[in-house]
Short mmCIF file of C-alpha atoms and ligand atoms in Angstrom, two decimals:
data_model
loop_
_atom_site.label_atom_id
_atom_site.label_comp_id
_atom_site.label_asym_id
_atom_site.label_seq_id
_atom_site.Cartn_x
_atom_site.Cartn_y
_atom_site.Cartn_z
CA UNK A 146 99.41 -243.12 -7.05
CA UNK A 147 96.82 -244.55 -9.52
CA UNK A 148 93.82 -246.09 -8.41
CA UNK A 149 91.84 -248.15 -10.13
CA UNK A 150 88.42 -249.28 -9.55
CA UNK A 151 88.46 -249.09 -5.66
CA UNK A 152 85.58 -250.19 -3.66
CA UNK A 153 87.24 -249.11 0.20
CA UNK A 154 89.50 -246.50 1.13
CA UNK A 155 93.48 -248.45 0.67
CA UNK A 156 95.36 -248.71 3.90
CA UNK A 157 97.73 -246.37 2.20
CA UNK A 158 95.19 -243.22 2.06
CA UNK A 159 96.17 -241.59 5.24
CA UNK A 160 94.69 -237.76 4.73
CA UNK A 161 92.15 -236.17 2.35
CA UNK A 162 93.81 -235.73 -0.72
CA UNK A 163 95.09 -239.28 -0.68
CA UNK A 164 91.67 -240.79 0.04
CA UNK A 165 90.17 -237.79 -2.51
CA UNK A 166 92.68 -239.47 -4.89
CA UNK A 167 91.21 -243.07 -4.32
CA UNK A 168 87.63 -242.18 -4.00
CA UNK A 169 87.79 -240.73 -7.52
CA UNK A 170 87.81 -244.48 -9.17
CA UNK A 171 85.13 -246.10 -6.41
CA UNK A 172 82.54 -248.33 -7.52
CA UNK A 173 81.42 -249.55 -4.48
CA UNK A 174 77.87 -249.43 -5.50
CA UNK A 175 76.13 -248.25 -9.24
CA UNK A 176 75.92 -244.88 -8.81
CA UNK A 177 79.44 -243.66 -10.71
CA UNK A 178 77.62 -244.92 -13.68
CA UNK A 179 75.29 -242.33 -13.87
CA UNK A 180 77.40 -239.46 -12.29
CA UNK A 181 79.94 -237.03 -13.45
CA UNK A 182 82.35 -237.52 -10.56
CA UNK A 183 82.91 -238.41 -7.32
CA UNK A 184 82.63 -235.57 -5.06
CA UNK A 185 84.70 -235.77 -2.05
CA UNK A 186 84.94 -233.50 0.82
CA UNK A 187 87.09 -230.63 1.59
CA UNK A 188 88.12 -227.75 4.02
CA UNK A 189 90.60 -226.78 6.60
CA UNK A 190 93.04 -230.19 7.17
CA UNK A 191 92.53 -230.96 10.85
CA UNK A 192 89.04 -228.76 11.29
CA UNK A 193 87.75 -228.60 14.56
CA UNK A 194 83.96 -228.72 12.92
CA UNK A 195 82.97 -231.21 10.13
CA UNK A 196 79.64 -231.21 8.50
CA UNK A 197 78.44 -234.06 6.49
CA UNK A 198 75.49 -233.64 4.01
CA UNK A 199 73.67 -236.19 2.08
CA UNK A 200 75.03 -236.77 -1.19
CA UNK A 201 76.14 -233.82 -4.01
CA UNK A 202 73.77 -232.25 -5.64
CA UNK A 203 73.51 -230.75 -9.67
CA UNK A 204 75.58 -227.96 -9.11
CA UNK A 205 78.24 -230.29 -6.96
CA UNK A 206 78.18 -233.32 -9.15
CA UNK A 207 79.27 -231.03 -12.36
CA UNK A 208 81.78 -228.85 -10.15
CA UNK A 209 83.36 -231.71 -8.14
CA UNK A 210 83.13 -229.88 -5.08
CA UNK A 211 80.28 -230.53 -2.03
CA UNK A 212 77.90 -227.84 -1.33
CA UNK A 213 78.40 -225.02 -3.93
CA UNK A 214 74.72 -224.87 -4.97
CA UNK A 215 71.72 -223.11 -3.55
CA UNK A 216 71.81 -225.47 -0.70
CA UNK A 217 75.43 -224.30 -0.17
CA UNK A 218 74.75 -220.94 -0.25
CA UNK A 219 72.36 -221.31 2.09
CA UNK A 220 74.62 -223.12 4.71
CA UNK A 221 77.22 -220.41 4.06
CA UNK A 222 75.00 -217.63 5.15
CA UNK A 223 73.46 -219.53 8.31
CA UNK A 224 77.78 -220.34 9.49
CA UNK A 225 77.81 -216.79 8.51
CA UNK A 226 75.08 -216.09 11.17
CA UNK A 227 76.62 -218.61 13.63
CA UNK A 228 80.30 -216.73 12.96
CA UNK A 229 81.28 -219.92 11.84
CA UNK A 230 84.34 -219.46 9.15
CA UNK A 231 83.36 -221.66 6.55
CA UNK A 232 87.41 -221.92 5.74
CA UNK A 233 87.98 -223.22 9.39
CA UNK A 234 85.61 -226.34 8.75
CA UNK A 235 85.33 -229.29 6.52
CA UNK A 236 82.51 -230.38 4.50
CA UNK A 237 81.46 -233.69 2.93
CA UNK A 238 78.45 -235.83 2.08
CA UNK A 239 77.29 -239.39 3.60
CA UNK A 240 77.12 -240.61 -0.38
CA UNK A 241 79.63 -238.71 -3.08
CA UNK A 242 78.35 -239.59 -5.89
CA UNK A 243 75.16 -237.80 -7.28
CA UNK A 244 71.83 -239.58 -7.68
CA UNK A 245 69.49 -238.52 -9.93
CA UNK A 246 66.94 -238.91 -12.50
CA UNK A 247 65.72 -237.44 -15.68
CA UNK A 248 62.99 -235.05 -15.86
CA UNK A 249 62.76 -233.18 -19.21
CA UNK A 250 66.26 -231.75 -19.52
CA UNK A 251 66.17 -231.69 -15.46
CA UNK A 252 68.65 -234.06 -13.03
CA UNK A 253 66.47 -234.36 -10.37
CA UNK A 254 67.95 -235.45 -6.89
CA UNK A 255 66.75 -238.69 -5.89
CA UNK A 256 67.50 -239.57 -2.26
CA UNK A 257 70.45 -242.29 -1.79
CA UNK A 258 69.13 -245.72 -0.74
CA UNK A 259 70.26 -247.61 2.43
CA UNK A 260 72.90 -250.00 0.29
CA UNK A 261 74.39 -246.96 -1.50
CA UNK A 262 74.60 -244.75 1.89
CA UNK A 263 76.50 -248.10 3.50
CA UNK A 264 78.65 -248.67 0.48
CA UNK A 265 79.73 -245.42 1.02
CA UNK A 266 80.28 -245.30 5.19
CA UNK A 267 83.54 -246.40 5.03
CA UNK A 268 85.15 -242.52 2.89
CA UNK A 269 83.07 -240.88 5.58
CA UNK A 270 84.73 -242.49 8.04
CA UNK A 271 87.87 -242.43 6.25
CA UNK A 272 87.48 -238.88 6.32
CA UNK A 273 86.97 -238.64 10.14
CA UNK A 274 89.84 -240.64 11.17
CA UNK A 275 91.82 -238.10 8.88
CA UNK A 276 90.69 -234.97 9.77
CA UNK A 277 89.77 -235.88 13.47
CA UNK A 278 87.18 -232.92 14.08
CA UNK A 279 85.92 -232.46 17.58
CA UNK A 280 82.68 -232.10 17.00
CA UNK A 281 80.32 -233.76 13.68
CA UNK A 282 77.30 -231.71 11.97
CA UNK A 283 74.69 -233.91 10.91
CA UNK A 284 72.97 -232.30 8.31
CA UNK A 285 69.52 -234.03 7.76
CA UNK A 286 68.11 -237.69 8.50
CA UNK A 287 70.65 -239.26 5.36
CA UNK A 288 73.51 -238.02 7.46
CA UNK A 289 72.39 -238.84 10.71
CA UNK A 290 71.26 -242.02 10.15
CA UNK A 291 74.46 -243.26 8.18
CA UNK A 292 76.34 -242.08 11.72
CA UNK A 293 74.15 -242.90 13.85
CA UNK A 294 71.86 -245.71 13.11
CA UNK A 295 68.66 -246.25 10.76
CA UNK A 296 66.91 -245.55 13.71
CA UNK A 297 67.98 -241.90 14.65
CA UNK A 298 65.30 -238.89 14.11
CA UNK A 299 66.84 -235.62 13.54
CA UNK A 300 63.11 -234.25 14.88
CA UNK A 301 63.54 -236.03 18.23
CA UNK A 302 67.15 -235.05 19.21
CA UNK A 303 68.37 -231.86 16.70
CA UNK A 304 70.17 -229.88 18.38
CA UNK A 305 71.62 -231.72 21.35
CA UNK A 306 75.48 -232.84 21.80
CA UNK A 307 75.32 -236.78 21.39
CA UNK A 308 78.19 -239.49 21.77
CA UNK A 309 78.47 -240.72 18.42
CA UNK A 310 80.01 -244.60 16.84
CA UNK A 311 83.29 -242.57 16.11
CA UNK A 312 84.03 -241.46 19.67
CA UNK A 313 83.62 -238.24 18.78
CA UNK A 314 80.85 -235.99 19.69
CA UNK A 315 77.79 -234.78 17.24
CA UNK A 316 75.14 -232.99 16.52
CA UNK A 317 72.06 -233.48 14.04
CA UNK A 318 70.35 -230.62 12.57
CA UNK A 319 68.48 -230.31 9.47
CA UNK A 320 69.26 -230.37 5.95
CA UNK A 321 69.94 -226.92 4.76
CA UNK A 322 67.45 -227.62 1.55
CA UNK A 323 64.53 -228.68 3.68
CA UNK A 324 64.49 -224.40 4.62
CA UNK A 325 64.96 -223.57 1.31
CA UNK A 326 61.68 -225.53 0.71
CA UNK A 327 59.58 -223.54 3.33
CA UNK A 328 56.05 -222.30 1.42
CA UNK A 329 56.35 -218.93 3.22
CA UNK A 330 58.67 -215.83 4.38
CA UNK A 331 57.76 -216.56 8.27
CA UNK A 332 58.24 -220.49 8.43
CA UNK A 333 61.84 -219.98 6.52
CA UNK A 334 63.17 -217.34 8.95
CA UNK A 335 61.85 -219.74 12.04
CA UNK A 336 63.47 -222.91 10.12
CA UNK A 337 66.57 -220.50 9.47
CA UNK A 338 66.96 -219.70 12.77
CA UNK A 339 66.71 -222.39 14.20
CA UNK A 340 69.06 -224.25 12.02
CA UNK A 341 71.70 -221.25 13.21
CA UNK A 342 71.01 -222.06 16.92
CA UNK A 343 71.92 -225.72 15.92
CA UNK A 344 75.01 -224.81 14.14
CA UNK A 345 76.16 -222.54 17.49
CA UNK A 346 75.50 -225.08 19.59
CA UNK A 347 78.28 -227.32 17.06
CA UNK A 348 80.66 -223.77 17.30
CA UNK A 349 80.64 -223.94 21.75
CA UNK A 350 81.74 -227.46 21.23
CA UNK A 351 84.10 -227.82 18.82
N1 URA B 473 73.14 -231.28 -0.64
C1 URA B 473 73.99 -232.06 0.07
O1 URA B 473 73.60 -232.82 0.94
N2 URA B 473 75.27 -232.00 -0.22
C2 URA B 473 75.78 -231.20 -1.15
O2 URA B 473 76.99 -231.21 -1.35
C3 URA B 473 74.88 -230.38 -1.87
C4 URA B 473 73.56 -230.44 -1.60
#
C-alpha cells in the first residue's frame, strides 16, 4: 500500500507495520518539514507493557527507530534493573517526528507544542488499539499529559496504577532524560532508582 500525505491513521491500518507504513507520509502538523523521518514505535506485537516517550530525539530522528540514544540507553539499563525484557515491550513517542532547532552545527530538542502533541494523538492511539498492552508507561509530563489530560502532573501521581481514556490501565513516571540531567552522582542514583521502582510497579501489572 502507498500512502500519500496522510494526516490520520486509514481505517485500513489494522497493526503496527500497517499504521508504521501510513505514518511515514503524515503531515498532520509542520514538523515533517524539518525532520528526517517519522519515527514510529516498535517492539513485541501484542506486548503486555507499552511505554510512550515524548517525541524522537537526534539519534532517533536519523535512525528511524524510538529510543536508541543516550536516553535509550538509559531506559534499557533501568528495565534491565526492573527485569523488564526490553524485547517483551513496545516503545513509542506521544509526537514521531523530531523537533528541533539549530545551534551551531547542534539539533537541539525543542519540546513539542500542545497542537503538534494533539495532531499526533490519534498514531498513539492507533498504536494502542493495535497492540492492546495491559498496562501504559508514561514517560514524562509530554506523555502523560497527551493520555491523560493537560492537567495531569507526573510529580503528584508517578508511580501509582491509574484508569486511563483508553480503558486500559497506566502509569506515569519520569522522562528517562530528566536523570540523565541530575548535577550530581547521589541525586542520579535516587532519580534512577526511583524511576526503577516506577517501572516495577508497570512489570506487577502488566
Ligand atoms: N526521548 C524520547 O522521548 N523518545 C525517544 O525516542 C528518544 C528520546
Amino acid at each position: 500500500m502507498r500512502y500519500q500525505r496522510v494526516a490520520q491513521p486509514p481505517p485500513e491500518a489494522h497493526n503496527v507495520e500497517q499504521l508504521k507504513e501510513a505514518a511515514a507520509s503524515c503531515q498532520a502538523c509542520d514538523l515533517w518539514r524539518e525532520a528526517t523521518q517519522t519515527v514510529f514505535g516498535e517492539g513485541a506485537e501484542h506486548a503486555r507493557m507499552m511505554l510512550v516517550g515524548e517525541q524522537p530525539g537526534d539519534q532517533e530522528d536519523l535512525q528511524g527507530k524510538p529510543f536508541v540514544g543516550p536516553a535509550g540507553r538509559l531506559l534499557e539499563r533501568a528495565l534491565d534493573e526492573a527485569e523488564i525484557d526490553r524485547r517483551r515491550v513496545y516503545v513509542t513517542n506521544a509526537v514521531k517526528h523530531f523537533r528541533w532547532t539549530r545551534r551551531g552545527k547542534r539539533r537541539l530538542h525543542e519540546k513539542p507544542n500542545a497542537g503538534q502533541v494533539r495532531a499526533c494523538r490519534p498514531w498513539l492511539e492507533a498504536e494502542i488499539e493495535a497492540v492492546k498492552p495491559r498496562i501504559i508507561v508514561l514517560l514524562g509530563a509530554t506523555a502523560a499529559q497527551s493520555v491523560m489530560g493537560p492537567a495531569f502532573r507526573v510529580s503528584k501521581q508517578r508511580g501509582e496504577v491509574l484508569s486511563s481514556p483508553f480503558g486500559i490501565p497506566v502509569v506515569a513516571t519520569v522522562h528517562p532524560s530528566s536523570i540523565l540531567r541530575a548535577t550530581d552522582d547521589e541525586s542520579r542514583e535516587a532519580a534512577m532508582s526511583s524511576f526503577v521502582a516506577d517501572l516495577r510497579v508497570a512489570a506487577r501489572n502488566a
